[in-house]
Tab-separated table of C-alpha atoms in Angstrom:
chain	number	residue	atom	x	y	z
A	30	UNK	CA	33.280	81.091	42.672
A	31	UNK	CA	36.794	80.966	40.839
A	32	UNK	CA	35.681	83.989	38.701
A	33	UNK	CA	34.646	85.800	41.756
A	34	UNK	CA	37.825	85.170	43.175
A	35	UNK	CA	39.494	86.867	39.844
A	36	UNK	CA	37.595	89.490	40.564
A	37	UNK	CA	38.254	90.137	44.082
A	38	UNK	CA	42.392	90.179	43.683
A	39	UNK	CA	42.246	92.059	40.529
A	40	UNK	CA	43.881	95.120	40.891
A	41	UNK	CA	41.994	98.112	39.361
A	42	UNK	CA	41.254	101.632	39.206
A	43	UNK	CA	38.592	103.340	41.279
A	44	UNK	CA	38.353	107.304	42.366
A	45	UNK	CA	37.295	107.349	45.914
A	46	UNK	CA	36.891	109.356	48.810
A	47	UNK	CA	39.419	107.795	51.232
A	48	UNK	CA	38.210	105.576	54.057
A	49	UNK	CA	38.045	105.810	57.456
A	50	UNK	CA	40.605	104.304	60.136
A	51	UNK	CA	39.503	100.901	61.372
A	52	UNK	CA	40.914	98.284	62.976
A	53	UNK	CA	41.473	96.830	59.684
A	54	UNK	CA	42.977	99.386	58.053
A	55	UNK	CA	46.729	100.480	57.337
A	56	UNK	CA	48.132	103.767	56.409
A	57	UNK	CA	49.025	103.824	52.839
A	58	UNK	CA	51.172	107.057	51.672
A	59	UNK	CA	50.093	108.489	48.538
A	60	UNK	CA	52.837	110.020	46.737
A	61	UNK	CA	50.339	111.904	44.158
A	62	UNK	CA	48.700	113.938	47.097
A	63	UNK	CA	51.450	113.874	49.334
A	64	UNK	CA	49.102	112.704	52.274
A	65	UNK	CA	48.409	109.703	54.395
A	66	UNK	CA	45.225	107.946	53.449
A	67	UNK	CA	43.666	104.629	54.778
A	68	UNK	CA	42.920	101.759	52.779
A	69	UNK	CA	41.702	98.380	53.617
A	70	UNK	CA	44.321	95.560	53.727
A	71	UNK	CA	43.804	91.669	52.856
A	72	UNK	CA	41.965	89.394	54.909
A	73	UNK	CA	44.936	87.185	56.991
A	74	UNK	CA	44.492	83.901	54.804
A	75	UNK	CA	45.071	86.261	51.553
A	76	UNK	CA	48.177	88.183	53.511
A	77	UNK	CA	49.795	84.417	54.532
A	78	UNK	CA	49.654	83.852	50.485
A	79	UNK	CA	50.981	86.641	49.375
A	80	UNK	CA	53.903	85.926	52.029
A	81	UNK	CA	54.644	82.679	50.586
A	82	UNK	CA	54.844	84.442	47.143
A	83	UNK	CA	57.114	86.468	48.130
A	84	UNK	CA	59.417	84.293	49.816
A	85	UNK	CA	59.783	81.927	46.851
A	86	UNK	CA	60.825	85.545	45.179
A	87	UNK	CA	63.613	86.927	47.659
A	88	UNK	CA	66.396	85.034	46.109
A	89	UNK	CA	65.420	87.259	42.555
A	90	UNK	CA	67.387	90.105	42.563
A	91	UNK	CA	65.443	93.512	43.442
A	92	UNK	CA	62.363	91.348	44.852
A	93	UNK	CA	63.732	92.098	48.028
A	94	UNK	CA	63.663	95.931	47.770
A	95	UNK	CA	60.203	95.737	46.697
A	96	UNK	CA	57.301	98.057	48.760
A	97	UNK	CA	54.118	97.039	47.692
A	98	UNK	CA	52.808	93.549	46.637
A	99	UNK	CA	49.106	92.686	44.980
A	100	UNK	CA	47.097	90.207	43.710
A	101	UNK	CA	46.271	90.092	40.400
A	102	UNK	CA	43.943	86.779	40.385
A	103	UNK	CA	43.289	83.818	42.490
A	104	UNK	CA	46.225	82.054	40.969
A	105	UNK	CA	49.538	82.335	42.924
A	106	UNK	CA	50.449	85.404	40.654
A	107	UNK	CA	51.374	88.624	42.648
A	108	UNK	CA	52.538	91.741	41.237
A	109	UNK	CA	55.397	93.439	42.997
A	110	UNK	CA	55.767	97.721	42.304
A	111	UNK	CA	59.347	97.897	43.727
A	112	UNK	CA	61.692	101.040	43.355
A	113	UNK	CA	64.822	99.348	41.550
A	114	UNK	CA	65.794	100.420	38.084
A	115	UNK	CA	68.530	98.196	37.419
A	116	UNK	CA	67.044	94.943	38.657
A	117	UNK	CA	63.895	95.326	37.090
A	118	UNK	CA	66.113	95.904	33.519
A	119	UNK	CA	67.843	92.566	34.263
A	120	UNK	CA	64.931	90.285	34.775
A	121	UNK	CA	63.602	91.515	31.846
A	122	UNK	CA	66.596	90.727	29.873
A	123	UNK	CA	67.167	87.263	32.101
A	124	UNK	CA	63.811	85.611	32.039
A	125	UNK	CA	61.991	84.591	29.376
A	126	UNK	CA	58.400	83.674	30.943
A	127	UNK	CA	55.181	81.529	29.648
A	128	UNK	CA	52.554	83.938	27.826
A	129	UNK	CA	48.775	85.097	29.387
A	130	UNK	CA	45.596	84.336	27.978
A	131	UNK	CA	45.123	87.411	25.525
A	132	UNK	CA	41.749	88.090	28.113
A	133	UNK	CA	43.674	88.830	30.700
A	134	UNK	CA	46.443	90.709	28.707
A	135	UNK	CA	43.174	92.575	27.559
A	136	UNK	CA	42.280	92.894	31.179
A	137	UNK	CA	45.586	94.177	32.476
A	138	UNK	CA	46.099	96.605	29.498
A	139	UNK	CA	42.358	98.285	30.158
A	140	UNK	CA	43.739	98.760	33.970
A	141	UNK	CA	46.764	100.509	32.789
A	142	UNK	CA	44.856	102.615	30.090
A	143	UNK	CA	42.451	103.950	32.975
A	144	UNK	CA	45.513	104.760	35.362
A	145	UNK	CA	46.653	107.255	32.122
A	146	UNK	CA	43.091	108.551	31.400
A	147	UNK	CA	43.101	109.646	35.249
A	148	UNK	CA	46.446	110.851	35.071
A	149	UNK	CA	46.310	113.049	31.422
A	150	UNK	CA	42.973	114.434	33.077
A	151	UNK	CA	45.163	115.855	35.532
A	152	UNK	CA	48.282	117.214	33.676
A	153	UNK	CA	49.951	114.318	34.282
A	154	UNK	CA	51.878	111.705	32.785
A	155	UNK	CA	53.168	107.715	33.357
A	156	UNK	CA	55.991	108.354	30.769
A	157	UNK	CA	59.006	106.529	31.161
A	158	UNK	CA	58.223	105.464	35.420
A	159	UNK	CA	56.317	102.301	34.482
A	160	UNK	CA	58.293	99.475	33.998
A	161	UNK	CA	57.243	95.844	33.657
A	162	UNK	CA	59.833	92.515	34.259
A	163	UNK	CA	57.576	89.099	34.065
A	164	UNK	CA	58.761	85.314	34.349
A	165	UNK	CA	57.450	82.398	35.758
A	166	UNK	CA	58.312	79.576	38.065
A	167	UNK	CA	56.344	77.175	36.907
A	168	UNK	CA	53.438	76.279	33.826
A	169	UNK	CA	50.834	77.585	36.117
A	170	UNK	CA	52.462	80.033	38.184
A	171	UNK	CA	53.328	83.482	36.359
A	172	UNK	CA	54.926	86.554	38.366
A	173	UNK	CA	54.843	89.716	36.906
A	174	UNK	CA	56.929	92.951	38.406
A	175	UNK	CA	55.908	96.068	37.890
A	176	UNK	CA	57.923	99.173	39.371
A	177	UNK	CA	56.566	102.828	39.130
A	178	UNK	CA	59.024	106.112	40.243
A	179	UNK	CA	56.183	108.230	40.446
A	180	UNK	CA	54.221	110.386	37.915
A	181	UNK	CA	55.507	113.703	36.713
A	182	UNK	CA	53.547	116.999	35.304
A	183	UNK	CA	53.054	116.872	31.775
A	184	UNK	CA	54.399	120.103	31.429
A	185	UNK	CA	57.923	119.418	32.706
A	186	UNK	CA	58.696	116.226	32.124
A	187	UNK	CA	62.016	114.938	33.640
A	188	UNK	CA	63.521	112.263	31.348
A	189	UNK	CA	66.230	111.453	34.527
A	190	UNK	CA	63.414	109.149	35.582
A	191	UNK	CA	62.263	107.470	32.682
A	192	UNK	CA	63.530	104.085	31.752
A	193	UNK	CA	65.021	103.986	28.296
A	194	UNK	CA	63.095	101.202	27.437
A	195	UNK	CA	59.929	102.177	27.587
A	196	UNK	CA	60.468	105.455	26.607
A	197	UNK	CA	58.548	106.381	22.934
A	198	UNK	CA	60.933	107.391	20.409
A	199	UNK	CA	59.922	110.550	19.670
A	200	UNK	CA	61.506	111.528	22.821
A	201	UNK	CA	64.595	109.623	22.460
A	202	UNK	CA	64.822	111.720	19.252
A	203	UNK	CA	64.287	114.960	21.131
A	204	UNK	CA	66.865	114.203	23.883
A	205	UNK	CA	69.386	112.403	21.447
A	206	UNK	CA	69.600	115.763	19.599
A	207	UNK	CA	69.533	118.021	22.360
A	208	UNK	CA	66.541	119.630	20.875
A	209	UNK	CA	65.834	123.388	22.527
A	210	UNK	CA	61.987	122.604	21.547
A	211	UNK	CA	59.922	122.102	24.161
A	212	UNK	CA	57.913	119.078	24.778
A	213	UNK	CA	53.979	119.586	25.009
A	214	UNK	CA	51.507	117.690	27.151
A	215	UNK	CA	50.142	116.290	24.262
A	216	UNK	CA	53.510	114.911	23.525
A	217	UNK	CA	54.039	113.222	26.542
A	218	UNK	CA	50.266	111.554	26.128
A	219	UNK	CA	50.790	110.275	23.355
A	220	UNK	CA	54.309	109.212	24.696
A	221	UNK	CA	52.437	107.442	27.343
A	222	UNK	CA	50.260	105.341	24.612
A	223	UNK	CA	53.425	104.031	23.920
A	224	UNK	CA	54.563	102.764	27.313
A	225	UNK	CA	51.742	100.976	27.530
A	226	UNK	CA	51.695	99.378	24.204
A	227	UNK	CA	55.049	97.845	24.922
A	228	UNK	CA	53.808	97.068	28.490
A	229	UNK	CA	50.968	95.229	27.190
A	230	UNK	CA	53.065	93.491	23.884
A	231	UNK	CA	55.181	92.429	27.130
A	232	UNK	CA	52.095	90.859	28.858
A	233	UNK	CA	51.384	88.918	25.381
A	234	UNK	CA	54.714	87.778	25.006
A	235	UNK	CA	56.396	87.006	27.927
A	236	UNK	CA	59.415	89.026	26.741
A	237	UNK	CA	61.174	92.006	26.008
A	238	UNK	CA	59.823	93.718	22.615
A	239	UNK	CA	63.345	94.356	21.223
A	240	UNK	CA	65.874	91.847	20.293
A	241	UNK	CA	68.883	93.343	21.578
A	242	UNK	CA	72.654	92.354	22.619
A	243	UNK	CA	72.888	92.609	26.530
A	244	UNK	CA	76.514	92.390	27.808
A	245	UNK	CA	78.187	93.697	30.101
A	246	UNK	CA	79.344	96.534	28.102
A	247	UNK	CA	75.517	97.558	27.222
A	248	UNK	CA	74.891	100.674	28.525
A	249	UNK	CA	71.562	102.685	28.103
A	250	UNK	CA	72.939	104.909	25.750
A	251	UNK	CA	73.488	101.441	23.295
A	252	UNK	CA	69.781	100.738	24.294
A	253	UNK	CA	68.308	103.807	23.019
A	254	UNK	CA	70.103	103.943	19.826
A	255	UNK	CA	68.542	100.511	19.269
A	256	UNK	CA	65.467	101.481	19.897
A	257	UNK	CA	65.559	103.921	17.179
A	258	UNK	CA	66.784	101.885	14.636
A	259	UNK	CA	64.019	98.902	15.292
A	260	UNK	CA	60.827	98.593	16.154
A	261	UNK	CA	58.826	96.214	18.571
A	262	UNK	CA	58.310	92.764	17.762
A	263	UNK	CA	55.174	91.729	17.332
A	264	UNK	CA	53.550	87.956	16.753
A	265	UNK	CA	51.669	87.498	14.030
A	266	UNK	CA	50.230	84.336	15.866
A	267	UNK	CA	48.884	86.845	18.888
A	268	UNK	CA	44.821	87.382	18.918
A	269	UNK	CA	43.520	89.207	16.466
A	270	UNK	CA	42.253	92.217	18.606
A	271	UNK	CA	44.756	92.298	20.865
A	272	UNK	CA	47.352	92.323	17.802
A	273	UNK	CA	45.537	94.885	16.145
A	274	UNK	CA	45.544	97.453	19.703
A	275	UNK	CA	48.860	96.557	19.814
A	276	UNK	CA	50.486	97.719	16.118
A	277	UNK	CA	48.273	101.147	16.843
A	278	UNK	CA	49.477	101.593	20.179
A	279	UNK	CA	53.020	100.979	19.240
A	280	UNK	CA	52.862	103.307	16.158
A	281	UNK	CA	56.480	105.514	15.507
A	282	UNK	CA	54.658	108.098	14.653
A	283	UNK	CA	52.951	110.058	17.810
A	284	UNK	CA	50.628	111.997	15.276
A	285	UNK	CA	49.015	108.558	13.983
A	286	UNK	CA	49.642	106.482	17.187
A	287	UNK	CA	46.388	105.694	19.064
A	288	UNK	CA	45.450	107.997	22.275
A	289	UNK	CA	44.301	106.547	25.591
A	290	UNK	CA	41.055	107.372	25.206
A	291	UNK	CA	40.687	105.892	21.719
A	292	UNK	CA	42.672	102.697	23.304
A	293	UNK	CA	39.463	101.928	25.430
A	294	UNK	CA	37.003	102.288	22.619
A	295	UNK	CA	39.001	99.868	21.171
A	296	UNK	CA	37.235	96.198	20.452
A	297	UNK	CA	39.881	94.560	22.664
A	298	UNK	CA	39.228	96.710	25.510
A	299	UNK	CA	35.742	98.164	25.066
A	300	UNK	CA	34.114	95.339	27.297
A	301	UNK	CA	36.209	96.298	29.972
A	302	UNK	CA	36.132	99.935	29.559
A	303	UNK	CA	32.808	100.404	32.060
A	304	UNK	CA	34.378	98.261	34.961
A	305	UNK	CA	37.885	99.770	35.245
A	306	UNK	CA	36.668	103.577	34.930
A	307	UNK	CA	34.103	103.056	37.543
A	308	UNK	CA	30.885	103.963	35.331
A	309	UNK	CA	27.609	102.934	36.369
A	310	UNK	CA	24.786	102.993	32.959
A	311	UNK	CA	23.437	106.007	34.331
A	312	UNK	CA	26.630	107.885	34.613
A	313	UNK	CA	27.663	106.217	31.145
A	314	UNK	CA	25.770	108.946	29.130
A	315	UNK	CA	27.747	111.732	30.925
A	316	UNK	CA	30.711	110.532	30.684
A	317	UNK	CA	30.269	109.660	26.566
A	318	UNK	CA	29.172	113.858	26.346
A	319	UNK	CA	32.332	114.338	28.504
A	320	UNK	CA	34.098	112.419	26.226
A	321	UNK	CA	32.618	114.373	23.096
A	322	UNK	CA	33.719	117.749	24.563
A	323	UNK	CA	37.255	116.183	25.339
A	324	UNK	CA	37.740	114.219	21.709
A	325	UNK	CA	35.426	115.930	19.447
A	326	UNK	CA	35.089	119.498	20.849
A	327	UNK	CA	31.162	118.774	21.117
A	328	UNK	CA	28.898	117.395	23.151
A	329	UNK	CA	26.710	115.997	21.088
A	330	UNK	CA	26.165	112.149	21.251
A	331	UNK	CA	25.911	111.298	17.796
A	332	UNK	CA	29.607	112.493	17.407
A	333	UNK	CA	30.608	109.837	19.989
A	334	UNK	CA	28.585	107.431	17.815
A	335	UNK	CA	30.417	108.357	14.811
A	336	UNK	CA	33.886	107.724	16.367
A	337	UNK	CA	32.837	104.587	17.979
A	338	UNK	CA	31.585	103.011	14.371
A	339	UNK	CA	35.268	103.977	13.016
A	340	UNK	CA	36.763	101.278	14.642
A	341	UNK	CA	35.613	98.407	12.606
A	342	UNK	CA	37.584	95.216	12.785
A	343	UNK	CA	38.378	94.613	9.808
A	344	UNK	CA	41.333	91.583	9.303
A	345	UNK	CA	43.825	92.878	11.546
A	346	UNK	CA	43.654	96.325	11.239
A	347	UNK	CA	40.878	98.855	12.112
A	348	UNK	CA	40.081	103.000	10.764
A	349	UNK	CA	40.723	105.311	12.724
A	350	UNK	CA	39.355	109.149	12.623
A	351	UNK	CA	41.562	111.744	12.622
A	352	UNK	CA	42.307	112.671	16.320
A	353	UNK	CA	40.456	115.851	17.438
A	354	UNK	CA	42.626	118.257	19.145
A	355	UNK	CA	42.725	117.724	23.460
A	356	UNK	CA	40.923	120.625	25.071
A	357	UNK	CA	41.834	122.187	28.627
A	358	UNK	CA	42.052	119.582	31.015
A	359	UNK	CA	40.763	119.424	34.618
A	360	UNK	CA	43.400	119.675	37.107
A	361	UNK	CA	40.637	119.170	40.147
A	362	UNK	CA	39.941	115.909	39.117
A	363	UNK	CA	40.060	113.011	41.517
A	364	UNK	CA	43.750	111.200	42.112
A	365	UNK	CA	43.888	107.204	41.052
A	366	UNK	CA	44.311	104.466	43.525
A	367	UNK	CA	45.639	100.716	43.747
A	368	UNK	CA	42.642	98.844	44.937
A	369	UNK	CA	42.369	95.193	45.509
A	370	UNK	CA	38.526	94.301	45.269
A	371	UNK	CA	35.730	92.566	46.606
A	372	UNK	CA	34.190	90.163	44.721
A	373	UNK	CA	32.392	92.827	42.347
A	374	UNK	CA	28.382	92.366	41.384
A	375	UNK	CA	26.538	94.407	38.949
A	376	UNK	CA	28.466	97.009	36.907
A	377	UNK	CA	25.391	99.265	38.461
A	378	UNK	CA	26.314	99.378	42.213
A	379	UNK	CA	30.108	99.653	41.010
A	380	UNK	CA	30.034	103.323	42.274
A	381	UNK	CA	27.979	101.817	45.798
A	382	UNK	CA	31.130	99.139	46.064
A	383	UNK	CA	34.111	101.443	46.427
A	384	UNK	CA	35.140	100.229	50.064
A	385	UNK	CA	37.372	98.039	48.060
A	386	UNK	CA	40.970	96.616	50.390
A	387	UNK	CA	44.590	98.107	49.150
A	388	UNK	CA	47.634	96.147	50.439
A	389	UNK	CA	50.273	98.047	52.710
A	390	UNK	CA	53.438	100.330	52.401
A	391	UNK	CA	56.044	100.621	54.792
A	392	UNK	CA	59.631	102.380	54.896
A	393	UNK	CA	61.619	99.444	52.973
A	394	UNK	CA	61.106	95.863	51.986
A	395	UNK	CA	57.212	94.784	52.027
A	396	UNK	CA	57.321	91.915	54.731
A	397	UNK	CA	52.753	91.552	54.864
C-alpha cells in the first residue's frame, strides 16, 4: 500500500484533454494556454496534510508567497512552485538539507526531463525559470521548493527571467560579451539539459552545486562570473548511474552535453521513461519511429536500436553517438500539466487513467 501511496502523490507529467467541472473540481489557470481549465483537487484528509506542511513552512522566508503546493510521496514532503526569486536564492544558500535515495532523485529528474521533451516539442524552453531550494526539518522529513516564472519561446529567449544560477554557461558567455549573435532553439535545449542537470545534482546533494562566497555584497553579476570560472561539484560517492547522467548532463560544452531526449534513454532514467511520458506498449513503437525521425532523421527502428546500445555502462561513464541534427518541431502538440495521481496500475491503461487530481491556484498565498 505504501508504494501505492508514492504513486498516488507523485507529481508527473500527463497530456490530457482537460476535465469537466464537478463538484470536486477547482479552476486551475494555465499560464501556457492562457485559459482556465479544471483539474481535480485532493481528497480533504490529503488537503488537511498538506496544510500542516505548510504551516510548519510560513516562518521560511518566501514560503508564504507561494501559489501552488504538491505532494511528491506519502512522506510529509510537499513541493512548493512559488513566484519569489530572491527567497528561493537564499534558502538555497542558507540550508544545507539531508540527501534522497538516488531512486527517487532518478524519479524526480525523469519528471523534469518529460516537462522539457513536451516543452522543446513545442518551441519552447524551461531555461533559466526553474529553480530548486531544498532543506529539511527533520531525518525523515525533506521539503523541497521549486519556483517556475513561466516558459518562454525558444526563439526569443528573455534572459531578464532566468536565474543566474541555473543558467548554462554558454549563455552567460553570450550575454557577458554582449554578443550580437543570435541564440538558436537548439541552443536554448541544450541550455535546458543543463538546468536540469544542476536541478537534479541538487536533488542528490542536498546543496547548491557551486561553492561560492555569499555576503551581503554578492550580487548576481559576482555569481555568474563564478560560474564561469568553476564547474559543478559532483560526489564521487553518488550512484553510479545517477553520477554518470549527471557529468553528461552538466557538460560545458553544449555541442557534447547530453539532450533531453538522450537523458531518458539513459540507464538511470530508462525505467521510468514509459510512466512519465504517458506511453502505453502499443503506442511505444510509435513513439520510438517518432523518435527516429526526430534524433536520427529516419524512421527506421533499427536506428533507434543502434542509439539505444550506445549507452553502455561502462565504470562511470557511458558512449554516446554523435547527436543527429533536431528536425522541425510540432508546435500543435499537446501543453504539459501538474498532475497529482491516483494510485497508478498497469503501465497499459496509463493512457485510460488520465482523470488524475491537480492541487489549486488562487490570486496570492496558497491557503488549501
Amino acid at each position: 500500500m505504501a508504494a501505492m501511496e508514492e504513486q498516488r502523490f507523485e507529481f508527473t507529467v500527463v497530456r490530457n484533454q482537460p476535465l469537466k467541472p464537478s463538484r470536486k473540481t477547482l479552476p486551475v489557470y494555465d499560464k501556457l494556454n492562457r485559459a482556465e481549465r479544471y483539474y481535480q483537487v485532493l481528497a480533504n484528509e490529503d488537503l488537511k496534510q498538506l496544510k500542516r506542511v505548510e504551516a510548519a513552512l510560513r516562518d521560511v522566508k518566501g514560503v508564504a508567497k507561494s501559489r501552488l503546493t504538491v505532494r511528491f510521496d506519502s512522506q510529509t514532503s510537499a513541493a512548493i512552485f512559488g513566484e519569489n526569486h530572491d527567497s528561493l536564492q537564499t534558502l538555497i544558500q542558507l540550508y544545507r538539507p539531508r540527501t534522497l535515495p538516488p531512486c527517487l532523485v532518478k524519479n524526480y529528474i525523469a519528471q523534469i526531463c518529460a516537462i522539457c521533451i513536451d516543452l522543446h516539442d513545442r518551441n519552447l524552453v524551461l531555461q533559466g525559470a526553474l529553480q530548486l531550494g531544498s532543506f529539511a526539518k527533520e531525518a525523515t522529513d525533506h521539503v523541497f521548493l521549486m519556483s517556475s516564472f513561466g516558459v518562454q519561446s525558444a526563439s526569443d529567449w528573455n534572459s531578464k527571467k532566468a536565474c543566474p544560477l541555473y543558467i548554462a554557461p554558454e549563455l552567460i558567455r553570450s550575454l557577458s560579451s554582449l554578443s550580437t549573435t543570435k541564440l538558436t532553439p537548439c541552443d536554448m535545449f541544450a541550455a535546458d539539459a543543463y538546468s536540469v542537470g544542476l536541478c537534479g545534482l541538487m536533488l542528490a546533494t542536498g546543496r547548491s552545486p557551486f561553492t561560492l562566497p555569499y555576503t551581503k555584497s554578492f550580487t548576481a553579476k559576482n555569481l555568474l562570473e563564478a560560474k564561469l570560472r568553476h564547474n559543478p561539484e559532483i560526489p564521487d560517492d553518488l550512484d553510479n548511474e545517477l553520477r554518470c547522467l549527471l557529468v553528461h548532463l552538466l557538460e560545458r560544452s553544449p555541442r557534447k552535453r547530453m539532450t533531453m531526449h538522450e537523458a531518458v534513454q539513459h540507464p538511470a532514467l530508462r525505467c521510468h521513461t514509459d510512466l512519465y511520458l504517458g506511453l502505453s506498449p502499443q503506442g511505444k513503437s510509435a513513439a520510438i519511429s517518432e523518435g527516429c525521425v526526430r534524433r536520427c532523421g529516419t524512421s527506421d527502428p533499427s536506428v533507434q536500436t543502434q542509439v539505444d546500445t550506445s549507452y553502455a555502462m561502462e565504470a562511470k561513464t557511458f558512449t554516446r553517438s554523435p547527436t543527429p541534427p533536431l528536425l522541425a518541431l510540432d508546435p500543435s502538440a499537446e501543453p504539459f500539466c501538474l498532475w497529482l495521481n491516483e494510485p497508478l496500475g498497469d503501465i497499459d491503461d496509463k493512457s485510460s487513467s488520465s482523470e488524475n487530481n491537480n492541487d489549486e491556484n488562487n490570486n496570492g498565498r496558497s491557503d488549501l
